[in-house]
PDB file of C-alpha atoms in Angstrom:
ATOM      1  CA  PHE A   1       8.048  11.472   5.500  1.00 90.00           C
ATOM      2  CA  ARG A   2       6.708  14.255   3.800  1.00 93.00           C
ATOM      3  CA  ASP A   3       6.503  12.060   0.255  1.00 91.00           C
ATOM      4  CA  HIS A   4       4.203   9.604   2.571  1.00 90.00           C
ATOM      5  CA  TYR A   5       1.748  12.541   3.432  1.00 94.00           C
ATOM      6  CA  LEU A   6       1.287  15.043   0.668  1.00 92.00           C
ATOM      7  CA  ARG A   7       1.213  11.191  -1.193  1.00 88.00           C
ATOM      8  CA  LEU A   8      -2.047  10.389   1.751  1.00 90.00           C
ATOM      9  CA  LYS A   9      -3.394  14.193   2.066  1.00 91.00           C
ATOM     10  CA  TYR A  10      -3.002  13.913  -2.224  1.00 89.00           C
ATOM     11  CA  SER A  11      -5.385  10.274  -1.849  1.00 86.00           C
ATOM     12  CA  THR A  12      -7.713  11.489   0.245  1.00 86.00           C
ATOM     13  CA  GLU A  13      -7.861  14.463  -1.687  1.00 86.00           C
ATOM     14  CA  GLN A  14      -9.219  12.560  -5.207  1.00 83.00           C
ATOM     15  CA  LEU A  15     -11.561   9.814  -3.480  1.00 79.00           C
ATOM     16  CA  ALA A  16     -13.840  13.006  -1.704  1.00 78.00           C
ATOM     17  CA  ILE A  17     -12.315  11.382   2.186  1.00 81.00           C
ATOM     18  CA  PRO A  18     -11.987  14.939   4.535  1.00 80.00           C
ATOM     19  CA  PHE A  19      -8.339  14.176   6.279  1.00 85.00           C
ATOM     20  CA  GLU A  20      -7.749  17.473   8.367  1.00 84.00           C
ATOM     21  CA  VAL A  21      -4.529  15.996  10.229  1.00 88.00           C
ATOM     22  CA  SER A  22      -1.043  18.126  10.121  1.00 92.00           C
ATOM     23  CA  PRO A  23       2.184  16.249   9.402  1.00 94.00           C
ATOM     24  CA  SER A  24       3.332  17.057  12.610  1.00 95.00           C
ATOM     25  CA  ILE A  25       0.437  15.791  14.689  1.00 93.00           C
ATOM     26  CA  LEU A  26       0.510  12.204  12.428  1.00 94.00           C
ATOM     27  CA  GLU A  27       4.340  12.228  12.413  1.00 94.00           C
ATOM     28  CA  LYS A  28       4.062  11.995  15.975  1.00 94.00           C
ATOM     29  CA  ALA A  29       1.325  10.139  17.103  1.00 93.00           C
ATOM     30  CA  ILE A  30       2.787   7.093  13.894  1.00 93.00           C
ATOM     31  CA  LYS A  31       6.550   7.415  16.701  1.00 93.00           C
ATOM     32  CA  ALA A  32       4.578   7.036  19.348  1.00 94.00           C
ATOM     33  CA  ALA A  33       2.679   4.069  17.853  1.00 93.00           C
ATOM     34  CA  VAL A  34       5.823   2.380  17.099  1.00 92.00           C
ATOM     35  CA  ARG A  35       7.340   3.074  20.260  1.00 93.00           C
ATOM     36  CA  ASN A  36       4.967   1.155  21.470  1.00 93.00           C
ATOM     37  CA  SER A  37       6.073  -1.630  19.589  1.00 92.00           C
ATOM     38  CA  GLY A  38       9.006  -2.627  20.734  1.00 90.00           C
ATOM     39  CA  TYR A  39      10.423  -3.278  17.404  1.00 89.00           C
ATOM     40  CA  LEU A  40      13.765  -2.452  16.141  1.00 85.00           C
ATOM     41  CA  ASP A  41      12.439  -2.515  12.437  1.00 85.00           C
ATOM     42  CA  ALA A  42       8.966  -1.653  11.651  1.00 84.00           C
ATOM     43  CA  LEU A  43       6.624  -1.252   8.283  1.00 82.00           C
ATOM     44  CA  VAL A  44       3.828   1.097   8.952  1.00 86.00           C
ATOM     45  CA  PHE A  45       0.312   1.023   7.362  1.00 83.00           C
ATOM     46  CA  VAL A  46      -2.037   4.637   8.354  1.00 86.00           C
ATOM     47  CA  ARG A  47      -5.186   3.419   7.333  1.00 82.00           C
ATOM     48  CA  VAL A  48      -8.038   6.485   6.565  1.00 83.00           C
ATOM     49  CA  SER A  49     -11.937   5.767   6.141  1.00 77.00           C
ATOM     50  CA  ARG A  50     -14.847   7.560   5.910  1.00 71.00           C
ATOM     51  CA  GLY A  51     -18.585   6.573   5.871  1.00 58.00           C
ATOM     52  CA  GLU A  52     -20.820   3.313   6.557  1.00 55.00           C
ATOM     53  CA  THR A  53     -19.047   0.371   8.909  1.00 56.00           C
ATOM     54  CA  ARG A  54     -20.045  -3.167   8.964  1.00 58.00           C
ATOM     55  CA  ASP A  55     -22.385  -3.102  11.409  1.00 58.00           C
ATOM     56  CA  THR A  56     -23.602   0.181   9.694  1.00 57.00           C
ATOM     57  CA  VAL A  57     -23.116   3.007  11.585  1.00 57.00           C
ATOM     58  CA  ASN A  58     -22.253   5.618   9.481  1.00 56.00           C
ATOM     59  CA  PRO A  59     -18.760   6.846  11.240  1.00 54.00           C
ATOM     60  CA  ASP A  60     -20.261  10.807   9.689  1.00 55.00           C
ATOM     61  CA  LYS A  61     -22.921  10.915  13.022  1.00 56.00           C
ATOM     62  CA  TYR A  62     -19.648  11.351  15.321  1.00 54.00           C
ATOM     63  CA  PHE A  63     -16.987  12.176  14.131  1.00 53.00           C
ATOM     64  CA  GLU A  64     -18.501  15.366  12.536  1.00 54.00           C
ATOM     65  CA  LYS A  65     -17.465  14.157   8.495  1.00 59.00           C
ATOM     66  CA  ARG A  66     -13.995  13.459   9.447  1.00 63.00           C
ATOM     67  CA  ALA A  67     -12.243  10.787   8.575  1.00 69.00           C
ATOM     68  CA  LEU A  68     -11.429   7.836  10.561  1.00 75.00           C
ATOM     69  CA  VAL A  69      -7.580   6.885  10.628  1.00 80.00           C
ATOM     70  CA  TYR A  70      -6.233   4.245  11.594  1.00 81.00           C
ATOM     71  CA  ILE A  71      -1.632   3.128  12.006  1.00 83.00           C
ATOM     72  CA  SER A  72      -0.928  -0.615  11.834  1.00 81.00           C
ATOM     73  CA  VAL A  73       2.427  -1.332  13.284  1.00 85.00           C
ATOM     74  CA  PHE A  74       4.273  -4.716  11.843  1.00 82.00           C
ATOM     75  CA  GLN A  75       7.441  -6.563  12.946  1.00 82.00           C
ATOM     76  CA  GLY A  76      10.072  -5.776  10.148  1.00 75.00           C
ATOM     77  CA  GLN A  77      10.853  -8.738   7.890  1.00 74.00           C
ATOM     78  CA  ARG A  78      14.170  -9.352   6.300  1.00 74.00           C
ATOM     79  CA  GLN A  79      14.033 -12.338   2.970  1.00 74.00           C
ATOM     80  CA  ASN A  80      17.544 -12.987   2.929  1.00 82.00           C
ATOM     81  CA  THR A  81      16.498 -16.104   1.038  1.00 84.00           C
ATOM     82  CA  PRO A  82      15.039 -16.162  -2.804  1.00 85.00           C
ATOM     83  CA  ILE A  83      10.859 -15.723  -2.645  1.00 85.00           C
ATOM     84  CA  ARG A  84       8.158 -17.396  -4.991  1.00 90.00           C
ATOM     85  CA  LEU A  85       5.650 -15.100  -6.625  1.00 91.00           C
ATOM     86  CA  GLU A  86       2.623 -16.321  -8.290  1.00 91.00           C
ATOM     87  CA  THR A  87       1.712 -14.468 -11.278  1.00 90.00           C
ATOM     88  CA  GLN A  88      -2.189 -13.078 -11.702  1.00 87.00           C
ATOM     89  CA  GLU A  89      -3.674 -10.711 -14.753  1.00 85.00           C
ATOM     90  CA  TYR A  90      -4.653  -7.208 -13.499  1.00 79.00           C
ATOM     91  CA  THR A  91      -5.026  -3.704 -13.599  1.00 74.00           C
ATOM     92  CA  ARG A  92      -4.461  -0.989 -11.402  1.00 72.00           C
ATOM     93  CA  GLU A  93      -8.017   0.730 -11.682  1.00 73.00           C
ATOM     94  CA  TYR A  94      -6.517   4.255 -10.295  1.00 71.00           C
ATOM     95  CA  PRO A  95      -2.510   3.856 -10.184  1.00 69.00           C
ATOM     96  CA  ASP A  96      -1.697   7.571  -9.118  1.00 71.00           C
ATOM     97  CA  ILE A  97      -4.142   7.334  -6.010  1.00 73.00           C
ATOM     98  CA  LYS A  98      -2.283   4.948  -2.328  1.00 70.00           C
ATOM     99  CA  HIS A  99      -5.059   2.814  -1.880  1.00 64.00           C
ATOM    100  CA  THR A 100      -6.351  -1.019  -0.262  1.00 58.00           C
ATOM    101  CA  ASN A 101      -7.837  -2.064  -2.334  1.00 59.00           C
ATOM    102  CA  TYR A 102      -6.119  -5.328  -2.500  1.00 64.00           C
ATOM    103  CA  LEU A 103      -9.210  -7.900  -1.002  1.00 67.00           C
ATOM    104  CA  PHE A 104      -9.113  -9.504  -2.751  1.00 73.00           C
ATOM    105  CA  ALA A 105      -4.801 -10.810  -2.294  1.00 77.00           C
ATOM    106  CA  GLU A 106      -5.517 -11.093   1.208  1.00 76.00           C
ATOM    107  CA  LEU A 107      -8.317 -12.936   1.029  1.00 80.00           C
ATOM    108  CA  GLN A 108      -5.777 -15.350  -1.507  1.00 85.00           C
ATOM    109  CA  TYR A 109      -3.006 -15.073   1.375  1.00 83.00           C
ATOM    110  CA  PRO A 110      -4.003 -18.066   3.547  1.00 87.00           C
ATOM    111  CA  GLU A 111      -4.195 -20.551   0.244  1.00 90.00           C
ATOM    112  CA  LEU A 112      -0.835 -18.934  -0.829  1.00 89.00           C
ATOM    113  CA  PHE A 113       1.402 -19.439   2.190  1.00 89.00           C
ATOM    114  CA  LYS A 114       0.069 -23.047   2.579  1.00 93.00           C
ATOM    115  CA  LYS A 115       1.404 -23.246  -1.403  1.00 93.00           C
ATOM    116  CA  GLY A 116       5.262 -21.747   0.000  1.00 91.00           C
ATOM    117  CA  VAL A 117       4.312 -18.416  -1.968  1.00 91.00           C
ATOM    118  CA  HIS A 118       5.214 -15.246  -0.508  1.00 88.00           C
ATOM    119  CA  ASP A 119       3.372 -12.786  -2.787  1.00 88.00           C
ATOM    120  CA  ILE A 120       1.528 -12.062  -5.935  1.00 88.00           C
ATOM    121  CA  LEU A 121       2.856 -10.484  -8.900  1.00 87.00           C
ATOM    122  CA  TYR A 122       0.583  -8.628 -10.901  1.00 86.00           C
ATOM    123  CA  LEU A 123       0.649  -8.703 -15.155  1.00 86.00           C
ATOM    124  CA  ASP A 124      -0.400  -6.754 -17.054  1.00 83.00           C
ATOM    125  CA  ARG A 125      -3.821  -7.485 -18.772  1.00 76.00           C
ATOM    126  CA  ALA A 126      -4.724  -4.477 -20.976  1.00 71.00           C
ATOM    127  CA  ARG A 127      -1.353  -5.383 -22.341  1.00 65.00           C
ATOM    128  CA  GLU A 128      -0.200  -8.291 -25.491  1.00 71.00           C
ATOM    129  CA  HIS A 129       2.487  -8.596 -23.689  1.00 71.00           C
ATOM    130  CA  ARG A 130       1.415  -8.908 -19.855  1.00 72.00           C
ATOM    131  CA  LEU A 131       4.423  -6.564 -18.305  1.00 81.00           C
ATOM    132  CA  VAL A 132       5.174  -7.083 -14.588  1.00 83.00           C
ATOM    133  CA  LEU A 133       3.761  -4.470 -12.545  1.00 82.00           C
ATOM    134  CA  GLU A 134       3.923  -5.194  -9.298  1.00 82.00           C
ATOM    135  CA  CYS A 135       3.222  -7.181  -6.494  1.00 82.00           C
ATOM    136  CA  ALA A 136       0.621  -6.692  -4.047  1.00 78.00           C
ATOM    137  CA  ARG A 137       2.457  -6.107  -1.190  1.00 74.00           C
ATOM    138  CA  LYS A 138       5.694  -4.805  -2.535  1.00 77.00           C
ATOM    139  CA  ASN A 139       6.784  -2.754  -5.725  1.00 78.00           C
ATOM    140  CA  ILE A 140       9.765  -5.035  -7.823  1.00 82.00           C
ATOM    141  CA  GLY A 141      12.808  -3.956  -9.863  1.00 82.00           C
ATOM    142  CA  ILE A 142      14.575  -6.519 -11.687  1.00 82.00           C
ATOM    143  CA  VAL A 143      18.241  -5.948 -11.972  1.00 83.00           C
ATOM    144  CA  SER A 144      19.276  -6.492 -15.643  1.00 85.00           C
ATOM    145  CA  GLU A 145      22.763  -6.210 -17.011  1.00 89.00           C
ATOM    146  CA  GLY A 146      23.272  -4.205 -14.428  1.00 86.00           C
ATOM    147  CA  LYS A 147      21.818  -1.379 -14.053  1.00 86.00           C
ATOM    148  CA  LEU A 148      18.350  -1.454 -11.928  1.00 85.00           C
ATOM    149  CA  VAL A 149      14.705  -1.635 -13.817  1.00 84.00           C
ATOM    150  CA  PHE A 150      11.286  -1.514 -12.360  1.00 83.00           C
ATOM    151  CA  PRO A 151       7.625  -1.428 -14.170  1.00 80.00           C
ATOM    152  CA  PHE A 152       6.754   2.255 -15.061  1.00 71.00           C
ATOM    153  CA  GLY A 153       3.375   2.286 -16.617  1.00 70.00           C
ATOM    154  CA  GLY A 154      -0.104   0.700 -14.128  1.00 69.00           C
ATOM    155  CA  ILE A 155       1.614   1.126 -10.947  1.00 73.00           C
ATOM    156  CA  LEU A 156       2.017   3.827  -8.585  1.00 70.00           C
ATOM    157  CA  LYS A 157       4.791   5.620  -8.488  1.00 74.00           C
ATOM    158  CA  GLY A 158       6.135   4.159  -4.977  1.00 76.00           C
ATOM    159  CA  ILE A 159       7.984   6.471  -2.832  1.00 81.00           C
ATOM    160  CA  THR A 160      10.120   3.858  -1.222  1.00 78.00           C
ATOM    161  CA  MET A 161      11.138   3.118  -4.957  1.00 80.00           C
ATOM    162  CA  ARG A 162      11.697   6.490  -6.144  1.00 83.00           C
ATOM    163  CA  ILE A 163      14.600   5.759  -3.034  1.00 83.00           C
ATOM    164  CA  VAL A 164      15.706   3.323  -3.545  1.00 81.00           C
ATOM    165  CA  GLY A 165      16.402   4.009  -6.804  1.00 82.00           C
ATOM    166  CA  GLU A 166      18.001   7.287  -5.644  1.00 85.00           C
ATOM    167  CA  LEU A 167      20.301   4.818  -3.857  1.00 83.00           C
ATOM    168  CA  ALA A 168      21.213   2.238  -5.970  1.00 80.00           C
TER     169      ALA A 168
END
């Protein structure tokens, strides 16, 4: 949790979003959201936002320049069979900042799911050899010659990816 919190704090600072939620308060809120979901295996998304909304309401007027924090809990899913990926070229604008600029991927998912595709595999468009980067919703690792290999450039250095690497 600490590593995820520190990355969230760093990202909000880089994006100039005032974020003054303490680690203990955020952790309590997340635990309550997971407990209330009733899921034994859950995925948690914490989104921080600020600015005008679609209905042109400016939260700054009402929230004294504080960030809006959204906690979403989804049922965990385990995939025990191979997944199908569709490749697309992509370059992450700010590789060291966790952000949710995957709008275009989200818009594509309904059509991809109809075709039996599980996720989008991004390839680096800036390089001639089109290196594998990441998936829209997941990090990716490849087992090659008995070793676990992760992409190394142009991606967010994922905390979960680091933990998996340490365990491997």
